[in-house]
């Protein structure tokens, strides 16, 4: 059988590629994917974690493989993205708009502007006090005390 005649390869090649293997999880119907996998002849293998002491690990990893496909898939969403893109709904990330965070430079500029505003107010208040002292004819000691 030629490579182009392989139905497994043609379905996999036509499926859209995810932007990254760890892309945000999309909504998909787990039961539908599992039913479709059973009808297509997928083999599910469960393996206990090898790095744990014997008998202490209850965690198993599931691996999914389709006859004729050399790739082993590690999750149902990965299988759905590769073979059943029609069963995947839009992800939450695409539905909800992200809140834009101001860049750090903007925050620094705001802090700088606030500091400049406080210095300006302080200098105006100092000038106002100096004018009051000059009108009253106070001593230099009183002026130093106010500063």
Coordinates of N, CA, C and O in Angstrom, one line a residue:
X1 N 0.9 -1.2 0.0 CA 0.0 0.0 0.0 C 0.9 1.2 0.0 O 1.8 1.4 0.8
X2 N 0.6 2.1 -0.9 CA 1.4 3.4 -0.9 C 1.1 4.3 0.2 O 0.0 4.2 0.8
X3 N 2.0 5.2 0.5 CA 1.8 6.1 1.7 C 0.6 7.0 1.5 O -0.1 7.3 2.4
X4 N 0.3 7.4 0.2 CA -0.8 8.3 0.0 C -2.1 7.6 0.1 O -3.2 8.2 0.2
X5 N -2.1 6.2 0.0 CA -3.4 5.4 0.1 C -3.7 5.1 1.5 O -4.8 4.6 1.8
X6 N -2.8 5.4 2.5 CA -3.1 5.1 3.9 C -4.1 6.0 4.4 O -3.9 7.2 4.5
X7 N -5.3 5.5 4.8 CA -6.4 6.4 5.3 C -6.0 7.0 6.7 O -6.4 8.1 6.9
X8 N -5.2 6.4 7.5 CA -4.9 6.9 8.8 C -4.0 8.2 8.6 O -4.2 9.2 9.2
X9 N -3.0 8.0 7.7 CA -2.1 9.2 7.4 C -2.8 10.3 6.8 O -2.6 11.5 7.2
X10 N -3.8 10.1 5.9 CA -4.5 11.2 5.3 C -5.4 11.9 6.3 O -5.5 13.2 6.2
X11 N -6.0 11.2 7.2 CA -6.9 11.9 8.2 C -6.0 12.7 9.1 O -6.3 13.9 9.4
X12 N -4.9 12.2 9.5 CA -4.0 12.9 10.4 C -3.4 14.1 9.8 O -3.2 15.2 10.4
X13 N -3.0 14.0 8.5 CA -2.4 15.1 7.8 C -3.3 16.3 7.5 O -3.0 17.4 7.4
X14 N -4.7 15.9 7.4 CA -5.6 16.9 7.1 C -6.1 17.7 8.3 O -6.6 18.8 8.2
X15 N -5.9 17.1 9.5 CA -6.3 17.8 10.7 C -5.5 19.0 11.0 O -4.3 19.0 10.7
X16 N -6.1 20.1 11.5 CA -5.3 21.3 11.8 C -4.4 21.1 13.0 O -4.7 20.4 13.9
X17 N -3.2 21.6 12.8 CA -2.2 21.5 13.9 C -2.4 22.5 15.0 O -2.7 23.7 14.7
X18 N -2.3 22.1 16.2 CA -2.5 23.1 17.3 C -1.3 24.0 17.3 O -0.2 23.7 16.9
X19 N -1.5 25.2 17.9 CA -0.5 26.2 17.9 C 0.7 25.7 18.8 O 1.8 26.1 18.5
X20 N 0.5 24.9 19.8 CA 1.5 24.4 20.6 C 1.0 23.1 21.3 O -0.3 23.0 21.4
X21 N 1.8 22.2 21.6 CA 1.3 21.0 22.3 C 0.6 21.3 23.6 O -0.2 20.5 24.0
X22 N 1.0 22.3 24.3 CA 0.4 22.7 25.5 C -0.6 23.8 25.4 O -0.7 24.7 26.3
X23 N -1.3 23.9 24.3 CA -2.3 25.0 24.0 C -3.4 24.9 25.1 O -3.6 23.8 25.7
X24 N -4.1 25.9 25.3 CA -5.1 25.9 26.3 C -6.2 24.8 25.9 O -6.4 24.6 24.7
X25 N -6.7 24.2 26.9 CA -7.6 23.1 26.6 C -8.9 23.6 26.0 O -9.5 24.5 26.4
X26 N -9.3 22.9 24.9 CA -10.5 23.2 24.2 C -11.6 22.4 24.7 O -11.4 21.3 25.3
X27 N -12.8 22.8 24.6 CA -14.0 22.1 25.0 C -14.2 21.0 24.0 O -14.3 21.2 22.8
X28 N -14.3 19.7 24.5 CA -14.7 18.6 23.6 C -15.5 17.6 24.4 O -15.5 17.5 25.6
X29 N -16.3 16.8 23.7 CA -17.2 15.9 24.3 C -16.4 14.6 24.4 O -16.1 13.8 23.5
X30 N -16.0 14.3 25.7 CA -15.1 13.1 26.0 C -15.8 11.8 25.6 O -15.2 11.0 25.0
X31 N -17.1 11.7 25.8 CA -17.8 10.5 25.5 C -17.9 10.3 24.0 O -17.7 9.1 23.5
X32 N -18.1 11.3 23.2 CA -18.1 11.2 21.8 C -16.8 10.8 21.2 O -16.7 10.0 20.3
X33 N -15.7 11.4 21.8 CA -14.3 11.0 21.3 C -14.1 9.6 21.6 O -13.5 8.8 20.8
X34 N -14.4 9.1 22.8 CA -14.1 7.7 23.2 C -15.0 6.8 22.3 O -14.4 5.7 21.9
X35 N -16.2 7.1 22.0 CA -17.0 6.3 21.2 C -16.5 6.2 19.8 O -16.4 5.1 19.2
X36 N -16.0 7.3 19.3 CA -15.4 7.4 17.9 C -14.1 6.6 17.9 O -13.9 5.8 16.9
X37 N -13.4 6.7 19.0 CA -12.1 5.9 19.0 C -12.4 4.4 19.1 O -11.7 3.6 18.4
X38 N -13.4 4.0 19.8 CA -13.7 2.6 19.9 C -14.1 2.0 18.5 O -13.7 1.0 18.1
X39 N -15.0 2.8 17.8 CA -15.4 2.4 16.5 C -14.3 2.4 15.4 O -14.3 1.6 14.5
X40 N -13.2 3.2 15.7 CA -12.1 3.3 14.7 C -11.0 2.3 15.1 O -10.0 2.1 14.4
X41 N -11.1 1.6 16.3 CA -10.2 0.6 16.6 C -8.9 1.1 17.4 O -7.9 0.5 17.2
X42 N -9.1 2.1 18.1 CA -7.9 2.6 18.9 C -7.6 1.6 20.1 O -8.5 1.0 20.6
X43 N -6.3 1.5 20.4 CA -5.9 0.6 21.5 C -5.5 1.5 22.6 O -4.6 2.5 22.4
X44 N -6.0 1.3 23.8 CA -5.6 2.1 25.0 C -4.8 1.2 25.9 O -5.1 0.1 26.2
X45 N -3.6 1.7 26.3 CA -2.7 1.0 27.1 C -2.5 1.8 28.4 O -2.3 3.0 28.4
X46 N -2.6 1.1 29.5 CA -2.4 1.7 30.8 C -1.1 1.2 31.4 O -0.9 -0.1 31.5
X47 N -0.2 2.0 31.9 CA 1.0 1.6 32.5 C 1.2 2.3 33.8 O 0.9 3.5 33.9
X48 N 1.6 1.6 34.8 CA 1.9 2.1 36.1 C 3.2 2.9 36.0 O 4.0 2.6 35.2
X49 N 3.2 4.0 36.8 CA 4.5 4.8 36.8 C 5.7 4.0 37.2 O 5.6 3.3 38.3
X50 N 6.7 4.0 36.4 CA 7.9 3.2 36.7 C 8.8 3.7 37.8 O 9.5 3.0 38.4
X51 N 8.8 5.0 38.0 CA 9.7 5.6 39.0 C 9.3 5.5 40.4 O 10.0 5.8 41.3
X52 N 8.1 5.0 40.7 CA 7.6 4.9 42.1 C 8.0 3.5 42.6 O 8.3 2.5 41.8
X53 N 8.1 3.4 43.9 CA 8.5 2.1 44.5 C 7.3 1.1 44.3 O 6.2 1.5 44.1
X54 N 7.7 -0.1 44.2 CA 6.7 -1.2 43.9 C 5.6 -1.2 44.9 O 5.8 -1.2 46.1
X55 N 4.4 -1.1 44.4 CA 3.2 -1.2 45.2 C 2.8 0.2 45.8 O 1.7 0.3 46.3
X56 N 3.6 1.2 45.7 CA 3.3 2.5 46.3 C 2.5 3.4 45.3 O 1.9 4.3 45.7
X57 N 2.7 3.1 44.0 CA 2.1 4.0 43.0 C 0.8 3.5 42.5 O 0.7 2.4 42.0
X58 N -0.2 4.2 42.7 CA -1.5 3.9 42.2 C -1.8 4.7 40.9 O -2.8 4.5 40.3
X59 N -0.9 5.5 40.5 CA -1.1 6.4 39.3 C -0.7 5.6 38.1 O 0.4 5.0 38.0
X60 N -1.6 5.6 37.1 CA -1.3 5.0 35.8 C -1.4 6.1 34.7 O -2.1 7.0 34.9
X61 N -0.6 5.8 33.7 CA -0.7 6.7 32.5 C -1.4 6.0 31.4 O -1.1 4.8 31.2
X62 N -2.2 6.6 30.7 CA -2.9 6.0 29.5 C -2.3 6.5 28.3 O -1.9 7.7 28.1
X63 N -2.1 5.6 27.4 CA -1.5 5.9 26.0 C -2.5 5.3 25.0 O -3.1 4.3 25.1
X64 N -2.7 6.1 23.9 CA -3.6 5.8 22.9 C -2.9 5.6 21.6 O -2.0 6.5 21.2
X65 N -3.2 4.5 20.9 CA -2.5 4.3 19.6 C -3.5 3.7 18.6 O -4.3 2.8 19.0
X66 N -3.4 4.1 17.4 CA -4.3 3.6 16.3 C -3.4 2.7 15.4 O -2.3 3.0 15.1
X67 N -4.0 1.6 15.1 CA -3.3 0.6 14.2 C -2.8 1.3 12.9 O -3.7 1.9 12.2
X68 N -1.6 1.2 12.6 CA -1.1 1.8 11.4 C -0.4 3.2 11.6 O 0.2 3.7 10.8
X69 N -0.7 3.8 12.8 CA -0.1 5.1 13.1 C 1.1 4.8 14.1 O 0.9 4.3 15.2
X70 N 2.3 5.2 13.8 CA 3.4 5.0 14.7 C 3.4 5.9 15.9 O 4.1 5.6 16.9
X71 N 2.6 6.9 15.9 CA 2.6 7.9 17.0 C 1.8 7.3 18.1 O 0.7 6.8 17.9
X72 N 2.2 7.5 19.4 CA 1.5 7.2 20.5 C 1.0 8.5 21.2 O 1.8 9.4 21.4
X73 N -0.3 8.6 21.4 CA -0.9 9.8 22.0 C -1.0 9.7 23.5 O -1.3 8.6 24.0
X74 N -0.8 10.8 24.2 CA -0.8 10.7 25.7 C -2.1 11.2 26.3 O -2.3 11.1 27.5
X75 N -3.0 11.8 25.5 CA -4.3 12.3 26.1 C -5.4 12.3 25.1 O -5.1 12.3 23.9
X76 N -6.6 12.2 25.6 CA -7.8 12.3 24.7 C -7.8 13.6 23.9 O -8.1 13.6 22.7
X77 N -7.5 14.8 24.5 CA -7.5 16.0 23.7 C -6.5 16.0 22.6 O -6.8 16.5 21.5
X78 N -5.4 15.3 22.8 CA -4.4 15.2 21.8 C -4.9 14.4 20.6 O -4.7 14.7 19.4
X79 N -5.6 13.3 20.9 CA -6.2 12.4 19.9 C -7.2 13.2 19.2 O -7.3 13.2 17.9
X80 N -8.1 13.9 19.9 CA -9.2 14.7 19.3 C -8.6 15.8 18.3 O -9.2 16.0 17.3
X81 N -7.5 16.4 18.8 CA -7.0 17.5 17.9 C -6.4 16.9 16.6 O -6.5 17.5 15.5
X82 N -5.8 15.6 16.7 CA -5.2 15.0 15.5 C -6.2 14.4 14.6 O -6.0 14.4 13.4
X83 N -7.2 13.7 15.1 CA -8.1 12.9 14.3 C -9.6 13.4 14.3 O -10.3 13.1 13.3
X84 N -10.0 14.1 15.3 CA -11.4 14.4 15.4 C -11.6 15.9 15.7 O -12.2 16.3 16.6
X85 N -11.1 16.8 14.8 CA -11.2 18.2 15.1 C -12.6 18.7 15.1 O -12.9 19.7 15.7
X86 N -13.5 18.0 14.4 CA -14.9 18.4 14.4 C -15.6 18.2 15.7 O -16.7 18.8 16.0
X87 N -15.0 17.4 16.6 CA -15.6 17.2 17.9 C -15.1 18.2 19.0 O -15.5 18.2 20.1
X88 N -14.2 19.1 18.6 CA -13.6 20.0 19.5 C -14.3 21.4 19.3 O -14.5 21.9 18.2
X89 N -14.7 21.9 20.5 CA -15.4 23.3 20.5 C -14.3 24.3 20.7 O -13.1 24.0 20.9
X90 N -14.7 25.6 20.7 CA -13.7 26.6 20.9 C -13.3 26.6 22.3 O -14.0 26.2 23.3
X91 N -12.0 27.0 22.5 CA -11.5 27.1 23.9 C -12.0 28.3 24.6 O -12.4 29.3 24.0
X92 N -11.9 28.2 25.9 CA -12.3 29.4 26.8 C -11.4 30.6 26.5 O -11.9 31.7 26.6
X93 N -10.2 30.4 26.1 CA -9.3 31.5 25.9 C -9.8 32.3 24.7 O -9.6 33.5 24.7
X94 N -10.3 31.7 23.7 CA -10.8 32.4 22.5 C -12.1 33.1 22.8 O -12.4 34.2 22.2
X95 N -12.9 32.6 23.7 CA -14.3 33.2 24.0 C -14.2 34.4 24.9 O -14.8 35.4 24.6
X96 N -13.4 34.3 25.9 CA -13.3 35.4 26.9 C -12.1 36.4 26.5 O -11.0 35.9 26.3
X97 N -12.4 37.6 26.4 CA -11.3 38.6 26.0 C -10.3 38.7 27.2 O -10.8 38.7 28.4
X98 N -9.1 38.8 26.9 CA -8.1 38.9 27.9 C -8.0 40.3 28.4 O -8.2 41.3 27.6
X99 N -7.8 40.5 29.7 CA -7.6 41.8 30.3 C -6.2 42.2 29.9 O -5.2 41.5 30.1
X100 N -6.1 43.4 29.4 CA -4.8 43.9 29.1 C -4.1 44.5 30.3 O -4.7 45.4 31.0
X101 N -3.0 44.1 30.6 CA -2.2 44.6 31.7 C -1.3 45.7 31.1 O -0.7 45.6 30.1
X102 N -1.2 46.8 31.8 CA -0.3 47.9 31.4 C 1.1 47.4 31.5 O 1.5 46.7 32.4
X103 N 1.9 47.7 30.5 CA 3.3 47.3 30.6 C 4.0 48.0 31.8 O 3.6 49.0 32.3
X104 N 5.1 47.3 32.2 CA 5.9 47.8 33.4 C 6.4 49.3 33.1 O 6.4 50.1 34.0
X105 N 6.7 49.6 31.9 CA 7.2 50.9 31.6 C 6.1 52.0 31.9 O 6.4 53.1 32.3
X106 N 4.8 51.6 31.6 CA 3.7 52.5 31.8 C 3.6 52.7 33.3 O 3.4 53.9 33.8
X107 N 3.7 51.7 34.1 CA 3.6 51.8 35.5 C 4.7 52.7 36.1 O 4.5 53.6 36.9
X108 N 5.9 52.5 35.6 CA 7.0 53.3 36.0 C 6.8 54.8 35.7 O 7.1 55.7 36.5
X109 N 6.2 55.0 34.5 CA 6.0 56.4 34.1 C 4.9 57.0 35.0 O 5.0 58.2 35.4
X110 N 3.9 56.2 35.3 CA 2.8 56.7 36.2 C 3.4 57.1 37.6 O 3.1 58.1 38.2
X111 N 4.3 56.2 38.1 CA 5.0 56.5 39.4 C 5.8 57.8 39.3 O 5.8 58.6 40.2
X112 N 6.5 57.9 38.2 CA 7.3 59.1 38.0 C 6.5 60.4 38.0 O 6.8 61.4 38.6
X113 N 5.4 60.3 37.2 CA 4.5 61.4 37.1 C 3.9 61.8 38.5 O 3.8 63.0 38.8
X114 N 3.5 60.8 39.3 CA 2.9 61.0 40.6 C 4.0 61.7 41.5 O 3.7 62.6 42.3
X115 N 5.2 61.2 41.4 CA 6.3 61.7 42.3 C 6.6 63.2 41.9 O 6.7 64.1 42.7
X116 N 6.6 63.5 40.6 CA 6.8 64.9 40.1 C 5.6 65.8 40.6 O 5.9 66.9 41.0
X117 N 4.4 65.3 40.6 CA 3.3 66.0 41.0 C 3.4 66.3 42.5 O 3.1 67.5 42.9
X118 N 3.8 65.4 43.3 CA 4.0 65.6 44.7 C 5.1 66.6 45.0 O 5.0 67.5 45.9
X119 N 6.2 66.5 44.3 CA 7.3 67.5 44.4 C 6.8 68.9 44.1 O 7.1 69.9 44.8
X120 N 6.1 69.0 43.0 CA 5.5 70.3 42.6 C 4.6 70.9 43.7 O 4.8 72.1 44.0
X121 N 3.7 70.1 44.2 CA 2.9 70.5 45.3 C 3.7 71.0 46.5 O 3.4 72.0 47.2
X122 N 4.7 70.2 46.9 CA 5.5 70.5 48.0 C 6.2 71.8 47.8 O 6.3 72.7 48.7
X123 N 6.8 72.0 46.6 CA 7.5 73.3 46.3 C 6.5 74.5 46.4 O 6.9 75.6 46.9
X124 N 5.3 74.3 45.9 CA 4.3 75.4 46.0 C 4.0 75.7 47.4 O 3.9 76.9 47.8
X125 N 3.8 74.7 48.2 CA 3.5 74.9 49.6 C 4.6 75.6 50.4 O 4.4 76.5 51.2
X126 N 5.8 75.2 50.0 CA 7.0 75.8 50.6 C 7.1 77.3 50.3 O 7.4 78.2 51.1
X127 N 6.8 77.7 49.0 CA 6.8 79.1 48.6 C 5.7 79.8 49.3 O 5.9 81.0 49.7
X128 N 4.5 79.2 49.4 CA 3.5 79.9 50.1 C 3.8 80.2 51.6 O 3.6 81.3 52.1
X129 N 4.5 79.3 52.2 CA 4.9 79.5 53.6 C 5.9 80.6 53.7 O 5.9 81.4 54.6
X130 N 6.8 80.6 52.7 CA 7.9 81.6 52.7 C 7.3 83.0 52.6 O 7.7 84.0 53.2
X131 N 6.3 83.1 51.7 CA 5.6 84.4 51.5 C 4.9 84.8 52.8 O 5.0 86.0 53.2
X132 N 4.3 83.9 53.5 CA 3.6 84.3 54.8 C 4.6 84.7 55.8 O 4.4 85.7 56.5
X133 N 5.8 84.0 55.9 CA 6.8 84.4 56.8 C 7.4 85.8 56.5 O 7.7 86.6 57.4
X134 N 7.6 86.1 55.2 CA 8.1 87.4 54.8 C 7.2 88.5 55.2 O 7.6 89.6 55.5
X135 N 5.9 88.3 55.0 CA 4.9 89.3 55.3 C 4.8 89.6 56.8 O 4.6 90.7 57.3
X136 N 5.1 88.6 57.6 CA 5.0 88.7 59.1 C 6.4 89.2 59.7 O 6.4 89.5 60.8
X137 N 7.4 89.2 58.8 CA 8.7 89.6 59.3 C 9.3 88.7 60.3 O 9.9 89.2 61.2
X138 N 9.1 87.4 60.2 CA 9.7 86.5 61.1 C 11.2 86.4 61.0 O 11.8 86.7 60.0
X139 N 11.8 85.8 62.0 CA 13.2 85.6 62.0 C 13.6 84.5 61.1 O 12.8 83.7 60.7
X140 N 14.9 84.5 60.8 CA 15.5 83.4 60.0 C 15.3 82.0 60.7 O 15.2 81.0 60.1
X141 N 15.3 82.0 62.1 CA 15.2 80.8 62.8 C 13.8 80.2 62.5 O 13.6 79.0 62.4
X142 N 12.7 81.0 62.5 CA 11.4 80.5 62.2 C 11.3 79.9 60.8 O 10.7 78.9 60.6
X143 N 12.0 80.6 59.9 CA 12.0 80.1 58.5 C 12.6 78.7 58.4 O 12.1 77.9 57.7
X144 N 13.8 78.6 59.0 CA 14.5 77.3 59.0 C 13.6 76.2 59.7 O 13.6 75.0 59.3
X145 N 12.9 76.6 60.7 CA 12.0 75.6 61.4 C 10.9 75.1 60.5 O 10.6 73.9 60.5
X146 N 10.4 75.9 59.6 CA 9.3 75.5 58.7 C 9.8 74.6 57.6 O 9.1 73.9 57.0
X147 N 11.1 74.8 57.3 CA 11.6 74.0 56.2 C 11.9 72.7 56.6 O 11.9 71.7 56.8

